[in-house]
mmCIF file of C-alpha atoms in Angstrom:
data_model
loop_
_atom_site.group_PDB
_atom_site.id
_atom_site.type_symbol
_atom_site.label_atom_id
_atom_site.label_comp_id
_atom_site.label_asym_id
_atom_site.label_seq_id
_atom_site.Cartn_x
_atom_site.Cartn_y
_atom_site.Cartn_z
ATOM 1 C CA MET A 369 40.753 -36.028 -8.056
ATOM 2 C CA THR A 370 42.565 -34.268 -10.902
ATOM 3 C CA PRO A 371 44.044 -30.833 -10.207
ATOM 4 C CA ARG A 372 41.458 -29.292 -12.495
ATOM 5 C CA ALA A 373 38.525 -30.986 -10.736
ATOM 6 C CA ASP A 374 40.060 -29.870 -7.463
ATOM 7 C CA ALA A 375 40.252 -26.263 -8.668
ATOM 8 C CA THR A 376 36.638 -26.364 -9.857
ATOM 9 C CA ARG A 377 35.490 -27.756 -6.532
ATOM 10 C CA ASN A 378 37.451 -25.128 -4.604
ATOM 11 C CA ARG A 379 36.019 -22.339 -6.729
ATOM 12 C CA ALA A 380 32.452 -23.531 -6.076
ATOM 13 C CA ARG A 381 33.199 -23.862 -2.377
ATOM 14 C CA VAL A 382 34.604 -20.319 -2.196
ATOM 15 C CA LEU A 383 31.494 -18.990 -3.986
ATOM 16 C CA ASP A 384 29.122 -20.765 -1.586
ATOM 17 C CA SER A 385 31.126 -19.521 1.400
ATOM 18 C CA ALA A 386 31.301 -15.973 0.060
ATOM 19 C CA HIS A 387 27.515 -15.973 -0.301
ATOM 20 C CA ALA A 388 27.014 -17.297 3.240
ATOM 21 C CA VAL A 389 29.554 -14.906 4.798
ATOM 22 C CA PHE A 390 28.299 -11.828 2.906
ATOM 23 C CA ALA A 391 24.713 -12.724 3.855
ATOM 24 C CA GLU A 392 25.647 -12.952 7.522
ATOM 25 C CA HIS A 393 28.217 -10.179 7.890
ATOM 26 C CA GLY A 394 27.423 -7.818 5.006
ATOM 27 C CA LEU A 395 29.558 -6.905 2.026
ATOM 28 C CA GLY A 396 32.336 -5.592 4.263
ATOM 29 C CA ALA A 397 33.295 -9.186 5.222
ATOM 30 C CA SER A 398 36.984 -9.920 4.663
ATOM 31 C CA THR A 399 38.646 -12.396 2.327
ATOM 32 C CA GLU A 400 40.095 -14.079 5.457
ATOM 33 C CA GLN A 401 36.581 -14.772 6.785
ATOM 34 C CA ILE A 402 35.536 -16.268 3.461
ATOM 35 C CA ALA A 403 38.677 -18.423 3.158
ATOM 36 C CA ARG A 404 38.213 -19.709 6.724
ATOM 37 C CA HIS A 405 34.541 -20.557 6.056
ATOM 38 C CA ALA A 406 35.511 -22.406 2.858
ATOM 39 C CA GLY A 407 38.407 -24.240 4.546
ATOM 40 C CA VAL A 408 40.924 -22.979 1.989
ATOM 41 C CA GLY A 409 43.850 -20.582 2.143
ATOM 42 C CA VAL A 410 43.497 -16.882 1.363
ATOM 43 C CA GLY A 411 45.774 -17.463 -1.649
ATOM 44 C CA THR A 412 43.209 -19.855 -3.145
ATOM 45 C CA VAL A 413 40.494 -17.188 -2.886
ATOM 46 C CA PHE A 414 42.701 -14.588 -4.577
ATOM 47 C CA ARG A 415 43.782 -17.050 -7.292
ATOM 48 C CA HIS A 416 40.159 -17.582 -8.335
ATOM 49 C CA PHE A 417 38.965 -14.024 -7.633
ATOM 50 C CA PRO A 418 41.772 -11.460 -7.846
ATOM 51 C CA THR A 419 39.522 -8.582 -6.745
ATOM 52 C CA LYS A 420 36.527 -8.102 -4.467
ATOM 53 C CA GLU A 421 34.535 -7.061 -7.544
ATOM 54 C CA ALA A 422 35.407 -10.319 -9.352
ATOM 55 C CA LEU A 423 34.203 -12.264 -6.309
ATOM 56 C CA LEU A 424 30.951 -10.269 -5.909
ATOM 57 C CA SER A 425 30.224 -10.548 -9.595
ATOM 58 C CA ALA A 426 30.756 -14.339 -9.533
ATOM 59 C CA VAL A 427 28.565 -14.740 -6.420
ATOM 60 C CA LEU A 428 25.811 -12.734 -8.100
ATOM 61 C CA ALA A 429 26.028 -14.876 -11.253
ATOM 62 C CA ALA A 430 26.006 -18.070 -9.129
ATOM 63 C CA ARG A 431 22.887 -16.893 -7.260
ATOM 64 C CA LEU A 432 21.077 -16.204 -10.523
ATOM 65 C CA ASP A 433 22.207 -19.598 -11.798
ATOM 66 C CA ALA A 434 20.751 -21.263 -8.703
ATOM 67 C CA LEU A 435 17.464 -19.427 -9.282
ATOM 68 C CA ALA A 436 17.439 -20.500 -12.943
ATOM 69 C CA ASP A 437 18.105 -24.112 -11.824
ATOM 70 C CA GLU A 438 15.168 -23.891 -9.420
ATOM 71 C CA ALA A 439 12.958 -22.487 -12.188
ATOM 72 C CA GLU A 440 13.907 -25.375 -14.485
ATOM 73 C CA THR A 441 13.203 -27.953 -11.773
ATOM 74 C CA LEU A 442 9.778 -26.400 -11.146
ATOM 75 C CA ALA A 443 9.009 -26.310 -14.869
ATOM 76 C CA ALA A 444 10.016 -29.973 -15.215
ATOM 77 C CA GLN A 445 7.557 -30.884 -12.442
ATOM 78 C CA GLY A 446 4.917 -29.920 -14.922
ATOM 79 C CA GLU A 447 1.523 -28.510 -15.021
ATOM 80 C CA SER A 448 0.369 -27.845 -11.445
ATOM 81 C CA GLY A 449 0.196 -24.114 -12.168
ATOM 82 C CA ASP A 450 1.912 -23.449 -8.844
ATOM 83 C CA GLY A 451 5.535 -23.318 -10.067
ATOM 84 C CA LEU A 452 5.312 -19.690 -11.206
ATOM 85 C CA TYR A 453 4.291 -18.541 -7.721
ATOM 86 C CA ARG A 454 6.899 -20.711 -5.977
ATOM 87 C CA LEU A 455 9.630 -19.294 -8.166
ATOM 88 C CA MET A 456 8.455 -15.712 -7.603
ATOM 89 C CA ARG A 457 8.566 -16.237 -3.837
ATOM 90 C CA SER A 458 12.105 -17.626 -4.060
ATOM 91 C CA ALA A 459 13.203 -14.731 -6.237
ATOM 92 C CA VAL A 460 11.776 -12.152 -3.829
ATOM 93 C CA ALA A 461 13.343 -13.914 -0.824
ATOM 94 C CA ALA A 462 16.769 -13.883 -2.518
ATOM 95 C CA SER A 463 16.467 -10.365 -3.832
ATOM 96 C CA SER A 464 17.762 -8.184 -1.009
ATOM 97 C CA LEU A 465 21.220 -9.741 -1.075
ATOM 98 C CA LYS A 466 21.306 -9.712 -4.881
ATOM 99 C CA THR A 467 20.345 -6.034 -4.858
ATOM 100 C CA ALA A 468 23.126 -5.258 -2.365
ATOM 101 C CA PHE A 469 25.639 -7.058 -4.617
ATOM 102 C CA ALA A 470 24.412 -5.315 -7.751
ATOM 103 C CA GLU A 471 24.517 -1.887 -6.084
ATOM 104 C CA ALA A 472 28.039 -2.406 -4.705
ATOM 105 C CA LEU A 473 29.241 -3.478 -8.164
ATOM 106 C CA GLN A 474 27.535 -0.521 -9.796
ATOM 107 C CA ARG A 475 29.205 1.854 -7.316
ATOM 108 C CA ALA A 476 32.563 0.215 -8.156
ATOM 109 C CA GLY A 477 31.812 0.862 -11.846
ATOM 110 C CA VAL A 478 31.688 -2.869 -12.683
ATOM 111 C CA ASP A 479 29.352 -3.848 -15.524
ATOM 112 C CA VAL A 480 27.901 -7.252 -14.603
ATOM 113 C CA SER A 481 25.662 -7.653 -17.637
ATOM 114 C CA ASP A 482 28.024 -10.140 -19.327
ATOM 115 C CA ALA A 483 28.532 -12.154 -16.134
ATOM 116 C CA VAL A 484 24.813 -12.575 -15.500
ATOM 117 C CA ALA A 485 23.635 -12.815 -19.121
ATOM 118 C CA PRO A 486 23.553 -16.659 -19.335
ATOM 119 C CA ALA A 487 21.543 -17.064 -16.115
ATOM 120 C CA ARG A 488 19.243 -14.216 -17.082
ATOM 121 C CA GLY A 489 18.556 -15.806 -20.469
ATOM 122 C CA ARG A 490 17.692 -19.159 -18.863
ATOM 123 C CA LEU A 491 15.434 -17.418 -16.332
ATOM 124 C CA THR A 492 13.537 -15.461 -18.977
ATOM 125 C CA ASN A 493 12.896 -18.646 -20.960
ATOM 126 C CA THR A 494 11.869 -20.707 -17.978
ATOM 127 C CA VAL A 495 9.629 -18.053 -16.456
ATOM 128 C CA GLY A 496 7.903 -18.066 -19.850
ATOM 129 C CA THR A 497 7.334 -21.816 -19.491
ATOM 130 C CA LEU A 498 6.097 -21.453 -15.905
ATOM 131 C CA LEU A 499 3.687 -18.683 -16.944
ATOM 132 C CA ASP A 500 2.430 -20.863 -19.764
ATOM 133 C CA GLN A 501 1.859 -23.774 -17.374
ATOM 134 C CA ALA A 502 0.035 -21.500 -14.887
ATOM 135 C CA GLN A 503 -2.158 -20.067 -17.636
ATOM 136 C CA ARG A 504 -3.084 -23.546 -18.871
ATOM 137 C CA ALA A 505 -3.771 -24.734 -15.316
ATOM 138 C CA GLY A 506 -5.996 -21.691 -14.752
ATOM 139 C CA THR A 507 -3.898 -20.198 -11.924
ATOM 140 C CA ALA A 508 -2.758 -17.130 -13.916
ATOM 141 C CA ARG A 509 -4.637 -14.622 -16.060
ATOM 142 C CA THR A 510 -4.324 -15.394 -19.742
ATOM 143 C CA ASP A 511 -3.672 -11.762 -20.709
ATOM 144 C CA ILE A 512 -0.319 -11.566 -18.885
ATOM 145 C CA GLU A 513 3.056 -11.451 -20.662
ATOM 146 C CA VAL A 514 6.452 -12.506 -19.330
ATOM 147 C CA ARG A 515 7.667 -8.879 -19.099
ATOM 148 C CA GLN A 516 4.800 -8.226 -16.693
ATOM 149 C CA VAL A 517 5.835 -11.144 -14.489
ATOM 150 C CA PHE A 518 9.311 -9.593 -14.216
ATOM 151 C CA ALA A 519 7.778 -6.170 -13.532
ATOM 152 C CA LEU A 520 5.728 -7.734 -10.721
ATOM 153 C CA LEU A 521 8.883 -9.330 -9.346
ATOM 154 C CA VAL A 522 10.540 -5.913 -9.264
ATOM 155 C CA ALA A 523 7.387 -4.507 -7.653
ATOM 156 C CA ALA A 524 7.137 -7.239 -5.011
ATOM 157 C CA THR A 525 10.840 -6.997 -4.174
ATOM 158 C CA HIS A 526 10.628 -3.268 -3.486
ATOM 159 C CA ALA A 527 7.383 -3.572 -1.519
ATOM 160 C CA VAL A 528 8.948 -6.225 0.710
ATOM 161 C CA THR A 529 12.097 -4.129 1.189
ATOM 162 C CA TYR A 530 9.920 -1.117 2.059
ATOM 163 C CA LEU A 531 7.972 -3.092 4.669
ATOM 164 C CA ASP A 532 11.223 -4.581 6.057
ATOM 165 C CA ASP A 533 10.168 -6.622 9.108
ATOM 166 C CA ASP A 534 6.648 -5.229 9.317
ATOM 167 C CA PRO A 535 4.244 -8.108 10.115
ATOM 168 C CA LEU A 536 2.232 -7.057 7.026
ATOM 169 C CA ARG A 537 5.131 -8.093 4.772
ATOM 170 C CA GLU A 538 3.935 -11.615 3.890
ATOM 171 C CA ARG A 539 0.316 -10.567 3.398
ATOM 172 C CA THR A 540 1.442 -7.771 1.098
ATOM 173 C CA LEU A 541 3.568 -10.158 -0.953
ATOM 174 C CA ASP A 542 0.520 -12.447 -1.274
ATOM 175 C CA LEU A 543 -1.544 -9.438 -2.314
ATOM 176 C CA ILE A 544 0.855 -8.438 -5.098
ATOM 177 C CA LEU A 545 1.214 -11.993 -6.415
ATOM 178 C CA SER A 546 -2.589 -12.323 -6.362
ATOM 179 C CA ALA A 547 -2.711 -9.659 -9.083
ATOM 180 C CA LEU A 548 -1.602 -12.374 -11.526
ATOM 181 C CA ARG A 549 -4.510 -14.676 -10.662
ATOM 182 C CA PRO A 550 -7.580 -14.806 -12.894
ATOM 183 C CA MET B 1260 1.455 44.094 -2.728
ATOM 184 C CA THR B 1261 3.559 44.204 0.442
ATOM 185 C CA PRO B 1262 7.249 43.304 0.164
ATOM 186 C CA ARG B 1263 6.583 40.144 2.154
ATOM 187 C CA ALA B 1264 3.733 39.021 -0.133
ATOM 188 C CA ASP B 1265 5.989 39.781 -3.068
ATOM 189 C CA ALA B 1266 8.761 37.601 -1.623
ATOM 190 C CA THR B 1267 6.327 34.751 -0.971
ATOM 191 C CA ARG B 1268 4.999 34.963 -4.514
ATOM 192 C CA ASN B 1269 8.518 35.015 -5.952
ATOM 193 C CA ARG B 1270 9.543 32.017 -3.882
ATOM 194 C CA ALA B 1271 6.532 30.023 -5.105
ATOM 195 C CA ARG B 1272 7.235 31.062 -8.681
ATOM 196 C CA VAL B 1273 10.881 29.973 -8.426
ATOM 197 C CA LEU B 1274 9.786 26.605 -7.020
ATOM 198 C CA ASP B 1275 7.286 26.029 -9.840
ATOM 199 C CA SER B 1276 9.882 27.027 -12.417
ATOM 200 C CA ALA B 1277 12.576 24.861 -10.841
ATOM 201 C CA HIS B 1278 10.215 21.888 -11.009
ATOM 202 C CA ALA B 1279 9.362 22.568 -14.663
ATOM 203 C CA VAL B 1280 12.987 23.185 -15.699
ATOM 204 C CA PHE B 1281 14.368 20.161 -13.813
ATOM 205 C CA ALA B 1282 11.603 17.983 -15.302
ATOM 206 C CA GLU B 1283 12.493 19.108 -18.817
ATOM 207 C CA HIS B 1284 16.287 19.422 -18.643
ATOM 208 C CA GLY B 1285 17.266 17.131 -15.766
ATOM 209 C CA LEU B 1286 18.863 18.011 -12.458
ATOM 210 C CA GLY B 1287 21.888 19.523 -14.200
ATOM 211 C CA ALA B 1288 19.798 22.580 -15.217
ATOM 212 C CA SER B 1289 21.386 25.876 -14.195
ATOM 213 C CA THR B 1290 20.154 28.545 -11.821
ATOM 214 C CA GLU B 1291 20.149 30.941 -14.802
ATOM 215 C CA GLN B 1292 17.651 28.717 -16.674
ATOM 216 C CA ILE B 1293 15.382 28.589 -13.627
ATOM 217 C CA ALA B 1294 15.567 32.356 -13.014
ATOM 218 C CA ARG B 1295 14.769 33.056 -16.687
ATOM 219 C CA HIS B 1296 11.778 30.663 -16.601
ATOM 220 C CA ALA B 1297 10.487 32.350 -13.415
ATOM 221 C CA GLY B 1298 11.043 35.853 -14.791
ATOM 222 C CA VAL B 1299 13.219 36.867 -11.826
ATOM 223 C CA GLY B 1300 16.898 37.662 -11.413
ATOM 224 C CA VAL B 1301 19.460 35.027 -10.457
ATOM 225 C CA GLY B 1302 19.970 36.954 -7.198
ATOM 226 C CA THR B 1303 16.337 36.316 -6.235
ATOM 227 C CA VAL B 1304 16.808 32.566 -6.705
ATOM 228 C CA PHE B 1305 19.962 32.570 -4.555
ATOM 229 C CA ARG B 1306 18.324 34.740 -1.893
ATOM 230 C CA HIS B 1307 15.568 32.169 -1.381
ATOM 231 C CA PHE B 1308 17.717 29.077 -2.025
ATOM 232 C CA PRO B 1309 21.407 29.661 -1.274
ATOM 233 C CA THR B 1310 22.425 26.180 -2.488
ATOM 234 C CA LYS B 1311 21.299 23.723 -5.115
ATOM 235 C CA GLU B 1312 20.460 21.297 -2.283
ATOM 236 C CA ALA B 1313 18.198 23.866 -0.597
ATOM 237 C CA LEU B 1314 16.375 24.360 -3.891
ATOM 238 C CA LEU B 1315 16.001 20.618 -4.622
ATOM 239 C CA SER B 1316 14.817 19.958 -1.099
ATOM 240 C CA ALA B 1317 12.198 22.749 -1.324
ATOM 241 C CA VAL B 1318 10.983 21.515 -4.738
ATOM 242 C CA LEU B 1319 10.620 17.997 -3.340
ATOM 243 C CA ALA B 1320 8.648 19.280 -0.329
ATOM 244 C CA ALA B 1321 6.446 21.412 -2.641
ATOM 245 C CA ARG B 1322 5.695 18.382 -4.855
ATOM 246 C CA LEU B 1323 4.680 16.323 -1.843
ATOM 247 C CA ASP B 1324 2.550 19.248 -0.646
ATOM 248 C CA ALA B 1325 0.804 19.353 -4.028
ATOM 249 C CA LEU B 1326 0.136 15.618 -3.792
ATOM 250 C CA ALA B 1327 -1.220 16.020 -0.247
ATOM 251 C CA ASP B 1328 -3.467 18.870 -1.510
ATOM 252 C CA GLU B 1329 -4.768 16.628 -4.269
ATOM 253 C CA ALA B 1330 -5.426 13.840 -1.763
ATOM 254 C CA GLU B 1331 -7.401 16.231 0.445
ATOM 255 C CA THR B 1332 -9.453 17.480 -2.513
ATOM 256 C CA LEU B 1333 -10.261 13.888 -3.510
ATOM 257 C CA ALA B 1334 -11.195 12.992 0.082
ATOM 258 C CA ALA B 1335 -13.467 16.044 0.297
ATOM 259 C CA GLN B 1336 -15.291 14.880 -2.846
ATOM 260 C CA GLY B 1337 -16.517 12.070 -0.692
ATOM 261 C CA GLU B 1338 -17.515 8.540 -0.995
ATOM 262 C CA SER B 1339 -17.213 7.479 -4.638
ATOM 263 C CA GLY B 1340 -14.512 4.960 -3.694
ATOM 264 C CA ASP B 1341 -12.486 6.087 -6.682
ATOM 265 C CA GLY B 1342 -10.337 8.733 -4.954
ATOM 266 C CA LEU B 1343 -7.804 6.220 -3.630
ATOM 267 C CA TYR B 1344 -7.051 4.945 -7.130
ATOM 268 C CA ARG B 1345 -6.894 8.437 -8.631
ATOM 269 C CA LEU B 1346 -4.421 9.533 -5.992
ATOM 270 C CA MET B 1347 -2.282 6.412 -6.476
ATOM 271 C CA ARG B 1348 -2.097 7.088 -10.221
ATOM 272 C CA SER B 1349 -1.041 10.682 -9.585
ATOM 273 C CA ALA B 1350 1.579 9.578 -7.079
ATOM 274 C CA VAL B 1351 3.040 7.020 -9.500
ATOM 275 C CA ALA B 1352 3.044 9.546 -12.356
ATOM 276 C CA ALA B 1353 4.936 12.074 -10.204
ATOM 277 C CA SER B 1354 7.314 9.546 -8.719
ATOM 278 C CA SER B 1355 10.194 9.386 -11.188
ATOM 279 C CA LEU B 1356 11.102 13.048 -10.734
ATOM 280 C CA LYS B 1357 10.637 12.833 -6.960
ATOM 281 C CA THR B 1358 12.926 9.783 -6.877
ATOM 282 C CA ALA B 1359 15.576 11.647 -8.898
ATOM 283 C CA PHE B 1360 15.415 14.563 -6.440
ATOM 284 C CA ALA B 1361 15.575 12.308 -3.393
ATOM 285 C CA GLU B 1362 18.543 10.356 -4.803
ATOM 286 C CA ALA B 1363 20.469 13.527 -5.709
ATOM 287 C CA LEU B 1364 19.902 14.881 -2.200
ATOM 288 C CA GLN B 1365 20.948 11.594 -0.621
ATOM 289 C CA ARG B 1366 24.168 11.595 -2.692
ATOM 290 C CA ALA B 1367 24.813 15.159 -1.484
ATOM 291 C CA GLY B 1368 24.354 13.932 2.087
ATOM 292 C CA VAL B 1369 21.257 16.102 2.663
ATOM 293 C CA ASP B 1370 18.676 14.715 5.072
ATOM 294 C CA VAL B 1371 15.262 15.761 3.740
ATOM 295 C CA SER B 1372 13.153 14.085 6.400
ATOM 296 C CA ASP B 1373 12.425 17.363 8.237
ATOM 297 C CA ALA B 1374 11.615 19.220 5.004
ATOM 298 C CA VAL B 1375 9.100 16.623 3.836
ATOM 299 C CA ALA B 1376 7.672 15.614 7.232
ATOM 300 C CA PRO B 1377 4.605 17.941 7.176
ATOM 301 C CA ALA B 1378 3.510 16.859 3.683
ATOM 302 C CA ARG B 1379 4.181 13.205 4.502
ATOM 303 C CA GLY B 1380 2.041 13.455 7.647
ATOM 304 C CA ARG B 1381 -0.864 14.986 5.718
ATOM 305 C CA LEU B 1382 -0.533 12.323 3.012
ATOM 306 C CA THR B 1383 -0.557 9.442 5.489
ATOM 307 C CA ASN B 1384 -3.700 10.798 7.150
ATOM 308 C CA THR B 1385 -5.508 11.494 3.926
ATOM 309 C CA VAL B 1386 -4.620 8.189 2.285
ATOM 310 C CA GLY B 1387 -6.173 6.626 5.384
ATOM 311 C CA THR B 1388 -9.381 8.566 4.709
ATOM 312 C CA LEU B 1389 -9.349 7.616 1.013
ATOM 313 C CA LEU B 1390 -8.825 3.940 1.888
ATOM 314 C CA ASP B 1391 -11.686 4.140 4.343
ATOM 315 C CA GLN B 1392 -13.968 5.676 1.712
ATOM 316 C CA ALA B 1393 -12.975 3.005 -0.843
ATOM 317 C CA GLN B 1394 -13.592 0.217 1.655
ATOM 318 C CA ARG B 1395 -17.032 1.579 2.534
ATOM 319 C CA ALA B 1396 -17.868 2.056 -1.161
ATOM 320 C CA GLY B 1397 -16.806 -1.543 -1.834
ATOM 321 C CA THR B 1398 -13.964 -0.658 -4.225
ATOM 322 C CA ALA B 1399 -11.145 -1.815 -1.907
ATOM 323 C CA ARG B 1400 -10.644 -4.994 0.117
ATOM 324 C CA THR B 1401 -11.575 -4.517 3.742
ATOM 325 C CA ASP B 1402 -8.492 -6.356 5.034
ATOM 326 C CA ILE B 1403 -6.011 -3.751 3.721
ATOM 327 C CA GLU B 1404 -4.099 -1.321 5.951
ATOM 328 C CA VAL B 1405 -2.659 2.070 5.037
ATOM 329 C CA ARG B 1406 0.941 0.751 5.223
ATOM 330 C CA GLN B 1407 0.022 -1.733 2.491
ATOM 331 C CA VAL B 1408 -1.309 1.052 0.269
ATOM 332 C CA PHE B 1409 2.072 2.791 0.590
ATOM 333 C CA ALA B 1410 3.896 -0.497 -0.076
ATOM 334 C CA LEU B 1411 1.807 -0.919 -3.244
ATOM 335 C CA LEU B 1412 2.689 2.631 -4.266
ATOM 336 C CA VAL B 1413 6.379 1.773 -3.892
ATOM 337 C CA ALA B 1414 5.766 -1.444 -5.824
ATOM 338 C CA ALA B 1415 3.849 0.242 -8.654
ATOM 339 C CA THR B 1416 6.420 3.025 -8.948
ATOM 340 C CA HIS B 1417 9.282 0.572 -9.413
ATOM 341 C CA ALA B 1418 7.332 -1.634 -11.820
ATOM 342 C CA VAL B 1419 6.524 1.387 -13.985
ATOM 343 C CA THR B 1420 10.165 2.557 -13.883
ATOM 344 C CA TYR B 1421 11.293 -0.962 -14.849
ATOM 345 C CA LEU B 1422 8.913 -1.066 -17.834
ATOM 346 C CA ASP B 1423 9.939 2.486 -18.859
ATOM 347 C CA ASP B 1424 8.150 3.145 -22.162
ATOM 348 C CA ASP B 1425 7.093 -0.452 -22.750
ATOM 349 C CA PRO B 1426 3.487 -0.453 -24.062
ATOM 350 C CA LEU B 1427 2.649 -2.875 -21.210
ATOM 351 C CA ARG B 1428 3.307 -0.123 -18.658
ATOM 352 C CA GLU B 1429 -0.287 1.097 -18.197
ATOM 353 C CA ARG B 1430 -1.765 -2.401 -18.150
ATOM 354 C CA THR B 1431 0.775 -3.433 -15.518
ATOM 355 C CA LEU B 1432 -0.057 -0.425 -13.362
ATOM 356 C CA ASP B 1433 -3.757 -1.384 -13.632
ATOM 357 C CA LEU B 1434 -2.820 -4.935 -12.673
ATOM 358 C CA ILE B 1435 -0.954 -3.880 -9.537
ATOM 359 C CA LEU B 1436 -3.691 -1.468 -8.416
ATOM 360 C CA SER B 1437 -6.270 -4.204 -9.016
ATOM 361 C CA ALA B 1438 -4.648 -6.154 -6.159
ATOM 362 C CA LEU B 1439 -6.421 -3.751 -3.778
ATOM 363 C CA ARG B 1440 -9.869 -4.505 -5.181
ATOM 364 C CA PRO B 1441 -12.169 -6.970 -3.423
#
């Protein structure tokens, strides 16, 4: 493996580990924990991400990228009309950690809009495709626009956070998503 | 008017004015502005509310009281099945200012749970009555619980905040409330 390929692989590994460690131990987890999880030295983590904010920002962008990848895979599977709902469930499930990242970065005064712009652009496009497929398959109302799908994602995310581990959580998520159905 | 009745009236007037002035000028509005709006001296404002936090906390409690009053009026009007939706619209309309108050108080480290507990208790009870009326009138699904109504309020509030002054805002609120319909 070339040094550059090695560096790229290490960076991806650190990002995956950072996500896993933050998810398990919260945002207070140390660089040492992340390095150990990734099987690299602390120096490697700092070389790729000189500050905690740089690391959080990159993890957030990677998570949005993964969601955009999932959206594109669902859209490529075609016209079942179910992809929109599957993506929305994934987005809601991933949202609490993403919100924690975004809030920590905002408190640190870090503007992440540039870092997440590419993933966000892909997501907006692909959610448009998924909505289109659902509307043609008859699983979504035809008078809905993409902005409303994102508004319902925001809505569902906060409802689920509010209900925390209330047993009504899943039924309430179903209820909110059902608002999109004809 | 007795001195005590006078003090009670002045306190209520300061609270109404504080709400109006904060709504128009933001939470940075001065005590002088509020006193002028209420037609009382600055000393009267400070006598009732020695700190900005005490004033914000009392305004928040008064707003929740007003919402609980409205809920009780709607419940007393009986069985049209429409009261639940009217209350939810009022709650969403009032929410952005209430959220701003609650966030400012949280940043100041003020715990408002005691101040708002009586209004919150009345609201929870009365929303239960309104849900019951809607279910018996056939305007709400019978498998919904009160906690889900509150989760949908949280959801709708955030969706509306997200859409800000997008023309899709009202239609999206309708969409989310429609999730409760049979």
